[in-house]
Coordinates of C-alpha atoms in Angstrom, one line a residue:
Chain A
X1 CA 51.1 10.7 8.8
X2 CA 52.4 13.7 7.0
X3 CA 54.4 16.0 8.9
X4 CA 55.8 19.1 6.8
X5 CA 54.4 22.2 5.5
X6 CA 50.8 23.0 5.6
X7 CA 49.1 23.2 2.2
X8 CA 48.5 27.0 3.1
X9 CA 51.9 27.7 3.4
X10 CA 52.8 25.8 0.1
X11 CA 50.4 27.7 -1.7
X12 CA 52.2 30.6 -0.5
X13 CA 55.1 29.1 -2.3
X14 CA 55.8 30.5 -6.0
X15 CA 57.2 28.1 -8.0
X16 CA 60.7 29.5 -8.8
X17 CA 61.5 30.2 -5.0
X18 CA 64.4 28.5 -3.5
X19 CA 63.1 25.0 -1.9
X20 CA 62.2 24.7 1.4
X21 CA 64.3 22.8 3.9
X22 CA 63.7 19.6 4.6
X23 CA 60.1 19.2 7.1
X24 CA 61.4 18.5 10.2
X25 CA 60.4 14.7 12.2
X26 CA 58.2 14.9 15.2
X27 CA 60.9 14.7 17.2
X28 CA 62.7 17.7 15.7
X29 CA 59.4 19.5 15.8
X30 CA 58.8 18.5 20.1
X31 CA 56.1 16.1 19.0
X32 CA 55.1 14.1 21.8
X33 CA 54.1 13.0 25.4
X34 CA 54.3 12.1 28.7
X35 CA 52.0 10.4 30.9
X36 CA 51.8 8.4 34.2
X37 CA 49.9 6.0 34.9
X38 CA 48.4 4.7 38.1
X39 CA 46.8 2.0 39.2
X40 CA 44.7 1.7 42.6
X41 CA 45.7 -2.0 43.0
X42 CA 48.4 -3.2 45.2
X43 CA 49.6 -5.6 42.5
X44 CA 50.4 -2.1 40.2
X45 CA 53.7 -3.4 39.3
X46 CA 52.7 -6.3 37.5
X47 CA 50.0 -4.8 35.9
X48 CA 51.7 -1.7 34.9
X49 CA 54.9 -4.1 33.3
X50 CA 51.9 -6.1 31.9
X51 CA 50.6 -3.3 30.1
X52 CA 54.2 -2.2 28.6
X53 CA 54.9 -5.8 27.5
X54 CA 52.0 -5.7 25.5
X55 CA 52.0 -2.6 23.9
X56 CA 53.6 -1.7 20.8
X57 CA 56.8 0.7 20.9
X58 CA 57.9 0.7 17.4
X59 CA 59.1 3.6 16.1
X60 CA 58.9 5.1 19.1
X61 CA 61.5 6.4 21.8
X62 CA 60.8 6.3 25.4
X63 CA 62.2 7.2 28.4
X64 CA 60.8 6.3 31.9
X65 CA 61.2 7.7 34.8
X66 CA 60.1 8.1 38.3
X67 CA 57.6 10.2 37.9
X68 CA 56.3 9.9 34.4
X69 CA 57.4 8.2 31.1
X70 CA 58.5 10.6 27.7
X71 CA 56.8 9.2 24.5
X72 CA 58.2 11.1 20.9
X73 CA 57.4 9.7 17.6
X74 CA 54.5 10.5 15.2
X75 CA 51.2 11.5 16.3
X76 CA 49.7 8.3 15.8
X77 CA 52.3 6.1 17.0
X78 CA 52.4 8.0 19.8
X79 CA 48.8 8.0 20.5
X80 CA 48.2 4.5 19.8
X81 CA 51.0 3.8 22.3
X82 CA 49.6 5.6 25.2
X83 CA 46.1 3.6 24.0
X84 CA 47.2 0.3 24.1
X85 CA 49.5 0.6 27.4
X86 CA 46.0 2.6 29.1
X87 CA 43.6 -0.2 28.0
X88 CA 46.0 -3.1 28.4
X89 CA 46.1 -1.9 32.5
X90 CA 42.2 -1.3 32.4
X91 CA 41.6 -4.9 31.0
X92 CA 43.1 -5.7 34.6
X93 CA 40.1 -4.7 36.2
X94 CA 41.7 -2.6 38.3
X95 CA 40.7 1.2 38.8
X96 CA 43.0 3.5 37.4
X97 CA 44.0 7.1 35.9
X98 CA 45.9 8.6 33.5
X99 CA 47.9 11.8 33.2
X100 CA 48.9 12.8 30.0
X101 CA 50.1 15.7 28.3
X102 CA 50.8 16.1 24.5
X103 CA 53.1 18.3 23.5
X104 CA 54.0 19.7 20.0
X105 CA 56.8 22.6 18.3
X106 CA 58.6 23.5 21.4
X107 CA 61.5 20.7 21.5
X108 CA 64.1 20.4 23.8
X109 CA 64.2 20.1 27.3
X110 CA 65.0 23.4 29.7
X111 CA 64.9 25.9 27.0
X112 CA 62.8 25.3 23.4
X113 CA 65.1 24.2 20.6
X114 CA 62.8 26.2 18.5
X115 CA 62.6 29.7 18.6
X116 CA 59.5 31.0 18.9
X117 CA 57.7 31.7 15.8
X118 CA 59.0 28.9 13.5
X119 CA 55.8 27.7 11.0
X120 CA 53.6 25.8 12.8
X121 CA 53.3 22.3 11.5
X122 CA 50.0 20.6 11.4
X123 CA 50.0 16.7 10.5
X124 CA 47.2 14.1 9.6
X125 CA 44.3 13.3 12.3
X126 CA 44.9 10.5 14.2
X127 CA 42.3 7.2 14.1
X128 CA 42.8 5.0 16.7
X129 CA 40.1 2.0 16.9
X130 CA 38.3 1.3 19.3
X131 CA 39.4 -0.7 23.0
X132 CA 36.3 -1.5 24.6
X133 CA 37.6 -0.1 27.5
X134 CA 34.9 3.2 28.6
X135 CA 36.8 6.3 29.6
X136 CA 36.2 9.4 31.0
X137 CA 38.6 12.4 31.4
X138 CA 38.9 16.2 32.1
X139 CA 40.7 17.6 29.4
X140 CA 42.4 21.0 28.6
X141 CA 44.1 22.3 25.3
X142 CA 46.7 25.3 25.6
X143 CA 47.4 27.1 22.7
X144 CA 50.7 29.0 23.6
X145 CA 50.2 31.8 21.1
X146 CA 53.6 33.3 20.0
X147 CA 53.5 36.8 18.2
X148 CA 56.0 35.4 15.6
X149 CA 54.3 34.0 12.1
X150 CA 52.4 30.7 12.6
X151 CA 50.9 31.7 15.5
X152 CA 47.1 32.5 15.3
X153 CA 43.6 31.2 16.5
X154 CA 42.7 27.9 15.5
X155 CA 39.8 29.9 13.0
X156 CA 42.9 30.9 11.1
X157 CA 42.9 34.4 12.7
X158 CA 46.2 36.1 12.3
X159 CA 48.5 36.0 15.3
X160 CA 49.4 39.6 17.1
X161 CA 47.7 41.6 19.6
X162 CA 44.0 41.2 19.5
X163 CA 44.4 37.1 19.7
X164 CA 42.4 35.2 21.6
X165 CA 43.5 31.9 22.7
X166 CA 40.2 30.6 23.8
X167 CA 38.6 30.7 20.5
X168 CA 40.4 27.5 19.3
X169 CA 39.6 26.0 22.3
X170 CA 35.8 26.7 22.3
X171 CA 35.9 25.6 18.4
X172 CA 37.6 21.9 19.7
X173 CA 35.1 21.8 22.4
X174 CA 32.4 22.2 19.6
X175 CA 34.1 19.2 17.8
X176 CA 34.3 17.1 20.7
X177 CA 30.6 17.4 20.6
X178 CA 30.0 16.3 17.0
X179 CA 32.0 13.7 17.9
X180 CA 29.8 12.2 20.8
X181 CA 32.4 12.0 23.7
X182 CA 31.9 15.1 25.2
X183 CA 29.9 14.9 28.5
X184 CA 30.0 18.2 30.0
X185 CA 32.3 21.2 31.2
X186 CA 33.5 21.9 34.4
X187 CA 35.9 24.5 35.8
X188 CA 38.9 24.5 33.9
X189 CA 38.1 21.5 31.9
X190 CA 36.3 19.7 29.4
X191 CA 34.8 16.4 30.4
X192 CA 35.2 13.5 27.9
X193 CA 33.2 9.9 28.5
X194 CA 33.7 7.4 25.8
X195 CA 35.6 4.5 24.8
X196 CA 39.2 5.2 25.7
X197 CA 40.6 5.8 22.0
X198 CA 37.5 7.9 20.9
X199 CA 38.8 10.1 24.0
X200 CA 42.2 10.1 23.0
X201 CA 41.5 10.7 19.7
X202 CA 39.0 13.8 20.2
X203 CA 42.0 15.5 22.5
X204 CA 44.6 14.5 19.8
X205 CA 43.1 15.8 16.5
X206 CA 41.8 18.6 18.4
X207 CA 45.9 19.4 19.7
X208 CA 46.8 18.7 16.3
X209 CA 44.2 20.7 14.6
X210 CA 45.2 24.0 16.5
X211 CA 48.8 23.3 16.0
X212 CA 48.5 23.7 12.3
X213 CA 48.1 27.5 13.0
X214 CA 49.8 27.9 16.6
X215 CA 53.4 26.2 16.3
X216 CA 53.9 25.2 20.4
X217 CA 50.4 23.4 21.9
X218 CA 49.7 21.6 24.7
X219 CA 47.1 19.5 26.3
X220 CA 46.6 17.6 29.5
X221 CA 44.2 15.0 30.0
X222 CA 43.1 13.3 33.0
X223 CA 41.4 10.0 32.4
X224 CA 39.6 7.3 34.7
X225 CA 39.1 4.1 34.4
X226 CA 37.1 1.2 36.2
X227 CA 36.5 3.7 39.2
X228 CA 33.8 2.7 41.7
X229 CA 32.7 6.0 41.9
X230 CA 29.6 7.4 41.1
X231 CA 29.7 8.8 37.8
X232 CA 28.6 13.1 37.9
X233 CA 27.1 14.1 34.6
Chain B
X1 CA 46.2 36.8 51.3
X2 CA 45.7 40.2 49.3
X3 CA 43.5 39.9 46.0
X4 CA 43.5 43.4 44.8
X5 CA 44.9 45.7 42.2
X6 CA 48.8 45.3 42.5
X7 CA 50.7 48.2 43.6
X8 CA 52.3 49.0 40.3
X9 CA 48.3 49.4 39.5
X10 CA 47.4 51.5 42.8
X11 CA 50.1 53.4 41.8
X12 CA 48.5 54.5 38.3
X13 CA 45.8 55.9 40.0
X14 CA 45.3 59.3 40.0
X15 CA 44.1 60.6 43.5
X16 CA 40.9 61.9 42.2
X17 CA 40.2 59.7 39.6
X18 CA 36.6 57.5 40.4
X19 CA 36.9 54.7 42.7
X20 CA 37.8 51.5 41.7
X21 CA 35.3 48.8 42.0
X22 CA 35.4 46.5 44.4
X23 CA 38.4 43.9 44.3
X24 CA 37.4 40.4 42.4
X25 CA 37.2 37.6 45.0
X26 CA 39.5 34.5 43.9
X27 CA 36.1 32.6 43.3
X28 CA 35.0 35.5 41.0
X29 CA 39.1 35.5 39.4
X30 CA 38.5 31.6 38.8
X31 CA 41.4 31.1 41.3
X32 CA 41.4 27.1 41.9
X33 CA 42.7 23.8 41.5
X34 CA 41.3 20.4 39.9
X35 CA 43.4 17.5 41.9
X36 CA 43.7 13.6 41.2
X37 CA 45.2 11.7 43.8
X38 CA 45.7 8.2 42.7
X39 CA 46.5 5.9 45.4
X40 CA 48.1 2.3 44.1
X41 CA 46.7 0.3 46.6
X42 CA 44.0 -2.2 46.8
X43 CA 43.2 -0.1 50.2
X44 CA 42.9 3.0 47.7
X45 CA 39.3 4.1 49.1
X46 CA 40.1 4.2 52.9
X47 CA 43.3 5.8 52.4
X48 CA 41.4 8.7 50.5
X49 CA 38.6 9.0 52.7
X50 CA 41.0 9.1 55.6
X51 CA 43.1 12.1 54.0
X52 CA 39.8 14.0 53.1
X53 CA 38.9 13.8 56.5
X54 CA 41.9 14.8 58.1
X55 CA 42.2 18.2 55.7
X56 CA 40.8 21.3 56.8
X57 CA 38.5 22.7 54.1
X58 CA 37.6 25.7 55.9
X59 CA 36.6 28.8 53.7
X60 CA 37.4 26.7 50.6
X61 CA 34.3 25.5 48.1
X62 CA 34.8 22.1 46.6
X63 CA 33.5 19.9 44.5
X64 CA 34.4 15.6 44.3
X65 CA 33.3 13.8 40.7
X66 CA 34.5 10.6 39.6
X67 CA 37.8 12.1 37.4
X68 CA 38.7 14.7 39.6
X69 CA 38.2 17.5 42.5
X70 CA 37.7 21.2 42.3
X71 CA 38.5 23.2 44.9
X72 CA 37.8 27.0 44.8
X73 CA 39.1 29.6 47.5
X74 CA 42.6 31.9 48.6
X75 CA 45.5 31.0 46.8
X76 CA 47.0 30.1 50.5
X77 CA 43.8 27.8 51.7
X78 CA 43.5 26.1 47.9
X79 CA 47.1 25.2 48.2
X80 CA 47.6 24.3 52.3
X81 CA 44.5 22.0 51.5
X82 CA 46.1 20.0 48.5
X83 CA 49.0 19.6 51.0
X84 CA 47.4 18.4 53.7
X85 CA 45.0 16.0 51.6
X86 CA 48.1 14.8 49.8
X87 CA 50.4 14.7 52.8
X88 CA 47.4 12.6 54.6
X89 CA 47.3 10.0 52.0
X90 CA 51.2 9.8 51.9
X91 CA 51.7 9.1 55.3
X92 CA 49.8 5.4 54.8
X93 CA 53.5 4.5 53.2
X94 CA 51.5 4.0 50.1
X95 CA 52.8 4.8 46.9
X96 CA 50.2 7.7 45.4
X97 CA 50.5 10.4 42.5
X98 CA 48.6 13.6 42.1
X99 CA 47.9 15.6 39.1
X100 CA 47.4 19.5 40.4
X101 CA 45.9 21.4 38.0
X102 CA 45.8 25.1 39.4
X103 CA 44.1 28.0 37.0
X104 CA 43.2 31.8 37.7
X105 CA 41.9 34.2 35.4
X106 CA 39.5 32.2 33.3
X107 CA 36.4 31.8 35.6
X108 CA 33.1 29.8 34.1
X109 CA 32.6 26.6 32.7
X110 CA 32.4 26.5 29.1
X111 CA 33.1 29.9 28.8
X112 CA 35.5 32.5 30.7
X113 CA 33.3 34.5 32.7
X114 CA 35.6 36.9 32.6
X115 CA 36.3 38.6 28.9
X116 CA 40.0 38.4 28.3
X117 CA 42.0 41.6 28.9
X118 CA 40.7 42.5 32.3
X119 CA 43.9 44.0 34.6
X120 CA 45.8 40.7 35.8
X121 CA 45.3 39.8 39.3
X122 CA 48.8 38.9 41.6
X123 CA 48.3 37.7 45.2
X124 CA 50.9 37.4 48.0
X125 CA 52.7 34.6 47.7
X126 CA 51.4 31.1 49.7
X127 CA 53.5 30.1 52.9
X128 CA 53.1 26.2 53.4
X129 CA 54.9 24.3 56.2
X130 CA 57.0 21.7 55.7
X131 CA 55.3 18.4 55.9
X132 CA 58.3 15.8 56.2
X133 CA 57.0 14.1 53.0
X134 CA 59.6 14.0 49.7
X135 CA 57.9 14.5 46.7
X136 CA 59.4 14.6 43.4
X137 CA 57.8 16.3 40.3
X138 CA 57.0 17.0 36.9
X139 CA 55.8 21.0 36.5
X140 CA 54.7 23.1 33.6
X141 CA 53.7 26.5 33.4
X142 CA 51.7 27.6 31.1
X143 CA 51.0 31.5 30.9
X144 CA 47.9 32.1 28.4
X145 CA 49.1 35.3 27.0
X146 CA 45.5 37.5 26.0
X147 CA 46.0 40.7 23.8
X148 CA 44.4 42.9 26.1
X149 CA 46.1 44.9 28.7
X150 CA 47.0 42.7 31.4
X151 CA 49.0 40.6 29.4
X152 CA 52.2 40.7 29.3
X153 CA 55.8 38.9 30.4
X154 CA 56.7 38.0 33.8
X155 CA 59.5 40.4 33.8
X156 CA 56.7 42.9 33.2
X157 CA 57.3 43.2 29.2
X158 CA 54.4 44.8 27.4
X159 CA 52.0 42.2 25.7
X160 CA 51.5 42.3 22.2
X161 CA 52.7 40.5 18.6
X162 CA 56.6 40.2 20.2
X163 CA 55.5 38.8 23.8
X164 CA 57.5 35.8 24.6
X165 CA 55.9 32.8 26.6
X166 CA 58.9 31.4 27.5
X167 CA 60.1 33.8 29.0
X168 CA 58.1 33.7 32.3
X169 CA 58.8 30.3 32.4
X170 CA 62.6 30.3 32.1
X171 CA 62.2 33.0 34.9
X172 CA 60.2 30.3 37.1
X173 CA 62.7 27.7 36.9
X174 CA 65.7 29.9 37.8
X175 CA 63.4 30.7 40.8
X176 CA 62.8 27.2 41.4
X177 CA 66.8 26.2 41.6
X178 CA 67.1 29.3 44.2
X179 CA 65.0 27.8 46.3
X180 CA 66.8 24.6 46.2
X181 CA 63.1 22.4 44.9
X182 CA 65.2 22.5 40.7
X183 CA 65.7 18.6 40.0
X184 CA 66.1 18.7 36.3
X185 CA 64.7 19.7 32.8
X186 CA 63.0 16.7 31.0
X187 CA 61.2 17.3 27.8
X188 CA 57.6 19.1 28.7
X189 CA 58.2 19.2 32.4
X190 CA 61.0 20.7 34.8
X191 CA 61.7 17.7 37.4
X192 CA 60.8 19.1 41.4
X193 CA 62.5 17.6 44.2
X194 CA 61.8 18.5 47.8
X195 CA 59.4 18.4 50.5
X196 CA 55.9 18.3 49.3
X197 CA 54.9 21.8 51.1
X198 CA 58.4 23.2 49.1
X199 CA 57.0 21.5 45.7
X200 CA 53.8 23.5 46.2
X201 CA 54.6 26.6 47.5
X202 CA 57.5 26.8 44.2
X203 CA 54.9 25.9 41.2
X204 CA 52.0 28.1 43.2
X205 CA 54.2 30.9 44.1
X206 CA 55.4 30.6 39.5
X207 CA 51.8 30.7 39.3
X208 CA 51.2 33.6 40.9
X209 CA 53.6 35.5 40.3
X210 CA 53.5 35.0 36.3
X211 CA 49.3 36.4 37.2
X212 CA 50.6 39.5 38.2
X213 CA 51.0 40.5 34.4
X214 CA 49.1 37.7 32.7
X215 CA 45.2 37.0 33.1
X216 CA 44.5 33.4 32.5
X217 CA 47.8 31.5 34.0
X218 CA 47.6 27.7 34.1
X219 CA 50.2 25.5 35.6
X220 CA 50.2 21.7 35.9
X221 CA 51.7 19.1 38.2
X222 CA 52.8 15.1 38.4
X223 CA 53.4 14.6 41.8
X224 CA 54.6 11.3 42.9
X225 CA 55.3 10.1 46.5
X226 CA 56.7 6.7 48.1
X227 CA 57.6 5.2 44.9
X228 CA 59.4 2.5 44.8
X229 CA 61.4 2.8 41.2
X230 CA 64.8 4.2 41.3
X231 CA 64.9 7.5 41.1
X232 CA 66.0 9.2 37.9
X233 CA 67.9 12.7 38.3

């Protein structure tokens, strides 16, 4: 996982310049999540503590709350967190659903630590292997365009005026096809059907792919799991 | 409920310019919700069915699929209907969490049906009742700034390369603590506490009010009810 500046901007570099600061950590840079998960079993508590037990927090921080639990770290520590707690409850049995939003270059907690316009930091895809566990979600991306540098469509359009923020959004919808998990759009979001990591991993890259142009992204995912419902297509 | 040019529109008018054309309905705006409610019982299915039933769904179009619902109509009917569906289910003691997706401005499916840059739509604000259910909260905001006119800052800035997202969302949380539903600032999400009609009627009234000078607006909430982990302020 490579956070730092994007080859485009070191190109950009010339070679005498004056280095550039140090790349700041995903948690610096407001990479990360929060999610809540829920389980339609009366015996949620000791399969939600199941779940945590099993999964793997290292290099992680995590707060838990009430409502939902905070997740920083590196994009695919954090993912493959959120992967392995999801799956571990699923393997339950139980029916269940996932909220989760990803978050990335607006840190802090009433106000962003970064000021708007900062370079917008990109890192590697995430590859998360496969659970065996089927999901399906409704999915959203927000690019929140800022007019300051770094900002742009995820087509590498310049930021200002005349941007569009659904063009990046139509462009990940368009990889979420070639990637075989899409399964259709509905108002307001993007359904994804698939094993539970392809899903994460198709919102993920696609969050991470627009945030090497657009510095503060977000995305919400809805997922189900194991739900005796009739499946719409 | 008033869907409509604003007045600060009306008033640009000149008294013998052309008629406007007829007002957008909230269907044609894309004004709706896509709601979750997870139940954590093994009694999960009557407890939903039961709330459905109870709710009042008159004038509102909806739509159940295995993730999620969509419900379509007024601002005022959209939100009193998530209330009562949510209040419903509460009321079985059992613990339950909704994710409330609410969106205006970006009608269609896989495409907005509207091109961006059409005049931003307001709405009077919604007027729930109290329901006598405490609901705590995670809420974000998310105003999808488009270059076109329309666009713009809740405090009615001009749109363009030096508009601020943040800044109508700052301006929604000091709303929020006036009107005493402010719980906190975590990372992502400010923290609601309050009756679940006060929840609401605070993130839809940030909502609309941020669509008064912004197209596509986009909020989110994590609502959770009757839990039984301490609560974290």
């Amino acid at each position: 996982m490579v956070v730092g500046v994007t080859p485009q901007q070191n190109d950009a570099i010339p070679a005498d310049a004056t280095p550039a600061p140090a790349p700041l950590t995903p948690q610096q840079y407001g990479v990360g999540a929060r999610f809540t998960l829920s389980v339609y079993d009366s015996d949620y508590v000791a399969i939600i503590l199941g779940a945590l037990a099993e999964a793997d927090a290292a290099g992680l921080t995590l707060e838990t709350g009430d409502i939902s639990t905070f997740v920083t770290g590196s994009e695919q520590r954090v993912l493959a967190y959120i992967r392995d707690v999801v799956a571990a409850a699923a393997r339950s049995g139980a029916h269940l659903s996932a909220a989760v939003l990803l978050s990335r270059g607006c840190p802090g907690e009433l106000q962003c630590a970064l000021p708007a316009g900062v370079a917008a930091i990109g890192a590697d895809p995430v590859t998360l292997d496969d659970t065996g566990v089927r999901a399906r979600a409704h999915w959203s991306l927000y690019p929140l365009l800022d007019g300051g540098h770094g900002a742009g469509g995820a087509n590498g359009a310049d930021a200002g005026g005349d941007a569009d923020h659904m063009t990046p959004i139509y462009a990940a919808i368009e990889r979420a096809k070639a990637e075989g998990v899409y399964s259709g759009s509905d108002h307001y979001a993007t359904r994804l059907d698939g094993d539970l990591a392809a899903v994460l991993q198709t919102a993920a890259n696609a969050w991470i792919g627009v945030g090497r142009t657009v510095q503060h992204v977000v995305t919400h995912l809805t997922i189900s799991i194991n739900s005796p419902s009739p499946i719409r297509d």
